[in-house]
Amino acid sequence: MRVFPLTVTALAAALALTACDSGGSGSSSKNSSACEIGKVSVQVGSASVAPAAGDTGEVPVSLTNQSAPCTLDGFAGVALKAGGTSASLSSLSGAKNQKLKLAKGDSATFSISYVRGKDGDAASLAATSMEVSLPGSDATQSFPWKYGAVAGNGSATKPNATVGAFQQAGD
């Protein structure tokens, strides 16, 4: 009878995966099935650039799995960098995370929304690059930030910018 051994194996695998997840967010709680930079291609798409200070812009980021099936469970990590300053972005208020499983060749997208700041203003972050990481992995990839200064929420180290939830792309 083959059903029983497969059911027991599936149950054991599910319990093993559940036991491995401590629910924390440190380097000791890596998810082995999490999508990783280096195993997915990441591209920053054509942005809807904020033309002037106070305007809002959108920067789409897409990724395509180039390896074994993996999972996106959480929000992308994005940090804007300017010289020696690094400012992490928070997730979009009210955005709901959806767990996405990507087979080889599958794609997903997320967007970065930002408010354009005044060039030279001490409360704006004159970002020159952004660093992207995926949930469950510490690996990062840097991209140029060519969309102007980002307005700060009281200071340049608290940029008025957010990261949206992953969305399945393609078919």
PDB file of C-alpha atoms in Angstrom:
ATOM      1  CA  MET A   1       0.000   0.000   0.000  1.00  0.00           C
ATOM      2  CA  ARG A   2       1.794   3.130  -1.216  1.00  0.00           C
ATOM      3  CA  VAL A   3      -0.523   5.839   0.145  1.00  0.00           C
ATOM      4  CA  PHE A   4       0.499   5.357   3.780  1.00  0.00           C
ATOM      5  CA  PRO A   5       4.308   5.719   3.275  1.00  0.00           C
ATOM      6  CA  LEU A   6       3.836   8.799   1.056  1.00  0.00           C
ATOM      7  CA  THR A   7       1.457  10.396   3.563  1.00  0.00           C
ATOM      8  CA  VAL A   8       3.888   9.740   6.434  1.00  0.00           C
ATOM      9  CA  THR A   9       6.787  11.082   4.350  1.00  0.00           C
ATOM     10  CA  ALA A  10       4.840  14.221   3.407  1.00  0.00           C
ATOM     11  CA  LEU A  11       3.778  14.772   7.015  1.00  0.00           C
ATOM     12  CA  ALA A  12       7.348  14.282   8.251  1.00  0.00           C
ATOM     13  CA  ALA A  13       8.644  16.745   5.659  1.00  0.00           C
ATOM     14  CA  ALA A  14       6.026  19.333   6.630  1.00  0.00           C
ATOM     15  CA  LEU A  15       6.865  18.954  10.323  1.00  0.00           C
ATOM     16  CA  ALA A  16      10.582  19.215   9.613  1.00  0.00           C
ATOM     17  CA  LEU A  17      10.083  22.444   7.659  1.00  0.00           C
ATOM     18  CA  THR A  18       7.841  23.862  10.391  1.00  0.00           C
ATOM     19  CA  ALA A  19      10.374  22.961  13.080  1.00  0.00           C
ATOM     20  CA  CYS A  20      13.158  24.753  11.196  1.00  0.00           C
ATOM     21  CA  ASP A  21      11.363  28.095  11.198  1.00  0.00           C
ATOM     22  CA  SER A  22      11.907  29.888  14.487  1.00  0.00           C
ATOM     23  CA  GLY A  23       9.834  32.852  13.293  1.00  0.00           C
ATOM     24  CA  GLY A  24      12.740  35.176  14.054  1.00  0.00           C
ATOM     25  CA  SER A  25      14.539  37.511  11.728  1.00  0.00           C
ATOM     26  CA  GLY A  26      18.195  36.876  12.424  1.00  0.00           C
ATOM     27  CA  SER A  27      20.861  35.186  10.345  1.00  0.00           C
ATOM     28  CA  SER A  28      20.281  31.962  12.292  1.00  0.00           C
ATOM     29  CA  SER A  29      16.733  31.596  10.938  1.00  0.00           C
ATOM     30  CA  LYS A  30      17.478  31.330   7.207  1.00  0.00           C
ATOM     31  CA  ASN A  31      14.864  29.576   5.108  1.00  0.00           C
ATOM     32  CA  SER A  32      16.565  27.040   2.836  1.00  0.00           C
ATOM     33  CA  SER A  33      13.749  27.319   0.271  1.00  0.00           C
ATOM     34  CA  ALA A  34      13.824  31.122   0.238  1.00  0.00           C
ATOM     35  CA  CYS A  35      14.627  32.807  -3.063  1.00  0.00           C
ATOM     36  CA  GLU A  36      18.145  34.267  -3.015  1.00  0.00           C
ATOM     37  CA  ILE A  37      19.936  37.017  -4.880  1.00  0.00           C
ATOM     38  CA  GLY A  38      22.296  35.213  -7.229  1.00  0.00           C
ATOM     39  CA  LYS A  39      19.776  32.446  -7.890  1.00  0.00           C
ATOM     40  CA  VAL A  40      17.224  34.910  -9.262  1.00  0.00           C
ATOM     41  CA  SER A  41      17.843  37.680 -11.755  1.00  0.00           C
ATOM     42  CA  VAL A  42      16.821  41.096 -10.459  1.00  0.00           C
ATOM     43  CA  GLN A  43      16.064  44.043 -12.724  1.00  0.00           C
ATOM     44  CA  VAL A  44      15.031  47.578 -11.940  1.00  0.00           C
ATOM     45  CA  GLY A  45      12.487  48.591 -14.544  1.00  0.00           C
ATOM     46  CA  SER A  46      11.561  51.863 -16.148  1.00  0.00           C
ATOM     47  CA  ALA A  47      10.502  54.130 -13.342  1.00  0.00           C
ATOM     48  CA  SER A  48       7.723  56.640 -13.136  1.00  0.00           C
ATOM     49  CA  VAL A  49      10.142  59.321 -11.955  1.00  0.00           C
ATOM     50  CA  ALA A  50       8.910  62.093  -9.657  1.00  0.00           C
ATOM     51  CA  PRO A  51       9.688  65.230 -11.696  1.00  0.00           C
ATOM     52  CA  ALA A  52       9.860  67.795  -8.869  1.00  0.00           C
ATOM     53  CA  ALA A  53      10.210  68.041  -5.092  1.00  0.00           C
ATOM     54  CA  GLY A  54       7.050  66.841  -3.375  1.00  0.00           C
ATOM     55  CA  ASP A  55       5.972  64.626  -6.298  1.00  0.00           C
ATOM     56  CA  THR A  56       5.628  60.852  -5.917  1.00  0.00           C
ATOM     57  CA  GLY A  57       7.472  58.334  -8.058  1.00  0.00           C
ATOM     58  CA  GLU A  58       7.395  54.550  -8.499  1.00  0.00           C
ATOM     59  CA  VAL A  59      10.348  52.277  -9.192  1.00  0.00           C
ATOM     60  CA  PRO A  60       9.360  48.736 -10.271  1.00  0.00           C
ATOM     61  CA  VAL A  61      11.686  45.857  -9.457  1.00  0.00           C
ATOM     62  CA  SER A  62      11.241  42.462 -11.109  1.00  0.00           C
ATOM     63  CA  LEU A  63      12.896  39.152 -10.438  1.00  0.00           C
ATOM     64  CA  THR A  64      12.957  35.856 -12.283  1.00  0.00           C
ATOM     65  CA  ASN A  65      13.904  32.549 -10.683  1.00  0.00           C
ATOM     66  CA  GLN A  66      16.917  31.038 -12.473  1.00  0.00           C
ATOM     67  CA  SER A  67      17.293  27.997 -10.216  1.00  0.00           C
ATOM     68  CA  ALA A  68      15.385  25.404  -8.198  1.00  0.00           C
ATOM     69  CA  PRO A  69      11.895  26.310  -6.947  1.00  0.00           C
ATOM     70  CA  CYS A  70      11.990  28.916  -4.174  1.00  0.00           C
ATOM     71  CA  THR A  71       9.646  30.934  -2.014  1.00  0.00           C
ATOM     72  CA  LEU A  72       9.141  34.657  -1.405  1.00  0.00           C
ATOM     73  CA  ASP A  73       7.573  35.064   2.020  1.00  0.00           C
ATOM     74  CA  GLY A  74       7.737  38.632   3.296  1.00  0.00           C
ATOM     75  CA  PHE A  75       8.824  41.930   1.816  1.00  0.00           C
ATOM     76  CA  ALA A  76      12.003  42.747  -0.054  1.00  0.00           C
ATOM     77  CA  GLY A  77      14.620  44.610   1.945  1.00  0.00           C
ATOM     78  CA  VAL A  78      15.620  47.891   0.331  1.00  0.00           C
ATOM     79  CA  ALA A  79      18.175  50.375   1.637  1.00  0.00           C
ATOM     80  CA  LEU A  80      18.950  53.695  -0.039  1.00  0.00           C
ATOM     81  CA  LYS A  81      22.585  54.758   0.149  1.00  0.00           C
ATOM     82  CA  ALA A  82      24.204  58.170  -0.078  1.00  0.00           C
ATOM     83  CA  GLY A  83      27.910  58.352   0.705  1.00  0.00           C
ATOM     84  CA  GLY A  84      28.294  56.841   4.175  1.00  0.00           C
ATOM     85  CA  THR A  85      24.563  57.011   4.937  1.00  0.00           C
ATOM     86  CA  SER A  86      22.279  53.999   4.560  1.00  0.00           C
ATOM     87  CA  ALA A  87      18.530  54.204   5.174  1.00  0.00           C
ATOM     88  CA  SER A  88      16.301  51.117   5.201  1.00  0.00           C
ATOM     89  CA  LEU A  89      12.820  51.447   3.748  1.00  0.00           C
ATOM     90  CA  SER A  90       9.730  50.158   5.507  1.00  0.00           C
ATOM     91  CA  SER A  91       6.922  48.195   3.884  1.00  0.00           C
ATOM     92  CA  LEU A  92       3.966  50.086   2.463  1.00  0.00           C
ATOM     93  CA  SER A  93       1.391  50.707   5.183  1.00  0.00           C
ATOM     94  CA  GLY A  94      -1.537  48.314   4.734  1.00  0.00           C
ATOM     95  CA  ALA A  95       0.271  46.159   2.153  1.00  0.00           C
ATOM     96  CA  LYS A  96      -0.379  42.469   2.684  1.00  0.00           C
ATOM     97  CA  ASN A  97       2.373  39.954   2.159  1.00  0.00           C
ATOM     98  CA  GLN A  98       1.459  37.003  -0.008  1.00  0.00           C
ATOM     99  CA  LYS A  99       3.633  33.910   0.001  1.00  0.00           C
ATOM    100  CA  LEU A 100       4.732  33.211  -3.574  1.00  0.00           C
ATOM    101  CA  LYS A 101       6.339  30.012  -4.804  1.00  0.00           C
ATOM    102  CA  LEU A 102       8.478  30.507  -7.897  1.00  0.00           C
ATOM    103  CA  ALA A 103       9.384  27.602 -10.153  1.00  0.00           C
ATOM    104  CA  LYS A 104      12.386  28.000 -12.435  1.00  0.00           C
ATOM    105  CA  GLY A 105      11.493  30.731 -14.938  1.00  0.00           C
ATOM    106  CA  ASP A 106       8.668  32.239 -12.825  1.00  0.00           C
ATOM    107  CA  SER A 107       8.717  35.975 -12.102  1.00  0.00           C
ATOM    108  CA  ALA A 108       7.499  38.364  -9.422  1.00  0.00           C
ATOM    109  CA  THR A 109       7.573  42.140  -9.011  1.00  0.00           C
ATOM    110  CA  PHE A 110       7.422  44.765  -6.285  1.00  0.00           C
ATOM    111  CA  SER A 111       7.506  48.547  -6.359  1.00  0.00           C
ATOM    112  CA  ILE A 112       9.312  51.209  -4.415  1.00  0.00           C
ATOM    113  CA  SER A 113       7.247  54.363  -3.925  1.00  0.00           C
ATOM    114  CA  TYR A 114       9.072  57.542  -3.000  1.00  0.00           C
ATOM    115  CA  VAL A 115       8.548  61.271  -2.577  1.00  0.00           C
ATOM    116  CA  ARG A 116      11.079  63.438  -4.380  1.00  0.00           C
ATOM    117  CA  GLY A 117      13.073  65.684  -2.075  1.00  0.00           C
ATOM    118  CA  LYS A 118      14.788  68.997  -2.715  1.00  0.00           C
ATOM    119  CA  ASP A 119      18.330  68.667  -4.000  1.00  0.00           C
ATOM    120  CA  GLY A 120      20.780  69.943  -1.389  1.00  0.00           C
ATOM    121  CA  ASP A 121      18.174  69.989   1.408  1.00  0.00           C
ATOM    122  CA  ALA A 122      19.503  68.555   4.688  1.00  0.00           C
ATOM    123  CA  ALA A 123      16.170  66.754   5.226  1.00  0.00           C
ATOM    124  CA  SER A 124      16.463  64.936   1.860  1.00  0.00           C
ATOM    125  CA  LEU A 125      18.584  61.875   1.161  1.00  0.00           C
ATOM    126  CA  ALA A 126      20.718  62.389  -1.949  1.00  0.00           C
ATOM    127  CA  ALA A 127      20.667  58.652  -2.706  1.00  0.00           C
ATOM    128  CA  THR A 128      23.088  57.334  -5.320  1.00  0.00           C
ATOM    129  CA  SER A 129      22.340  53.619  -4.979  1.00  0.00           C
ATOM    130  CA  MET A 130      19.891  51.152  -3.524  1.00  0.00           C
ATOM    131  CA  GLU A 131      20.615  47.748  -2.078  1.00  0.00           C
ATOM    132  CA  VAL A 132      18.014  44.980  -2.466  1.00  0.00           C
ATOM    133  CA  SER A 133      17.685  41.747  -0.464  1.00  0.00           C
ATOM    134  CA  LEU A 134      15.012  39.076  -0.499  1.00  0.00           C
ATOM    135  CA  PRO A 135      13.123  37.775   2.548  1.00  0.00           C
ATOM    136  CA  GLY A 136      14.883  34.893   4.290  1.00  0.00           C
ATOM    137  CA  SER A 137      18.305  35.689   2.823  1.00  0.00           C
ATOM    138  CA  ASP A 138      21.149  38.084   3.676  1.00  0.00           C
ATOM    139  CA  ALA A 139      22.501  38.286   0.104  1.00  0.00           C
ATOM    140  CA  THR A 140      22.155  41.725  -1.492  1.00  0.00           C
ATOM    141  CA  GLN A 141      22.533  43.352  -4.878  1.00  0.00           C
ATOM    142  CA  SER A 142      23.182  47.043  -5.517  1.00  0.00           C
ATOM    143  CA  PHE A 143      21.630  49.174  -8.222  1.00  0.00           C
ATOM    144  CA  PRO A 144      22.141  52.829  -9.134  1.00  0.00           C
ATOM    145  CA  TRP A 145      19.517  55.253  -7.813  1.00  0.00           C
ATOM    146  CA  LYS A 146      19.003  57.829 -10.545  1.00  0.00           C
ATOM    147  CA  TYR A 147      15.638  59.239  -9.526  1.00  0.00           C
ATOM    148  CA  GLY A 148      16.767  62.279  -7.532  1.00  0.00           C
ATOM    149  CA  ALA A 149      16.885  63.072  -3.844  1.00  0.00           C
ATOM    150  CA  VAL A 150      14.316  61.384  -1.596  1.00  0.00           C
ATOM    151  CA  ALA A 151      12.369  63.524   0.860  1.00  0.00           C
ATOM    152  CA  GLY A 152      12.917  62.653   4.498  1.00  0.00           C
ATOM    153  CA  ASN A 153      10.335  62.151   7.236  1.00  0.00           C
ATOM    154  CA  GLY A 154      11.953  64.699   9.537  1.00  0.00           C
ATOM    155  CA  SER A 155      15.501  63.733   8.544  1.00  0.00           C
ATOM    156  CA  ALA A 156      17.437  62.346   5.601  1.00  0.00           C
ATOM    157  CA  THR A 157      17.951  59.024   7.419  1.00  0.00           C
ATOM    158  CA  LYS A 158      14.172  58.403   7.422  1.00  0.00           C
ATOM    159  CA  PRO A 159      13.293  58.587   3.728  1.00  0.00           C
ATOM    160  CA  ASN A 160       9.702  59.059   2.628  1.00  0.00           C
ATOM    161  CA  ALA A 161       9.774  55.846   0.594  1.00  0.00           C
ATOM    162  CA  THR A 162       8.191  52.412   0.980  1.00  0.00           C
ATOM    163  CA  VAL A 163       8.430  48.894  -0.409  1.00  0.00           C
ATOM    164  CA  GLY A 164       5.294  47.240  -1.800  1.00  0.00           C
ATOM    165  CA  ALA A 165       4.347  43.570  -1.591  1.00  0.00           C
ATOM    166  CA  PHE A 166       5.505  40.983  -4.117  1.00  0.00           C
ATOM    167  CA  GLN A 167       3.088  40.273  -6.945  1.00  0.00           C
ATOM    168  CA  GLN A 168       3.193  37.276  -9.276  1.00  0.00           C
ATOM    169  CA  ALA A 169       4.216  38.361 -12.777  1.00  0.00           C
ATOM    170  CA  GLY A 170       3.502  36.759 -16.105  1.00  0.00           C
ATOM    171  CA  ASP A 171       0.860  34.168 -16.910  1.00  0.00           C
TER     172      ASP A 171
END
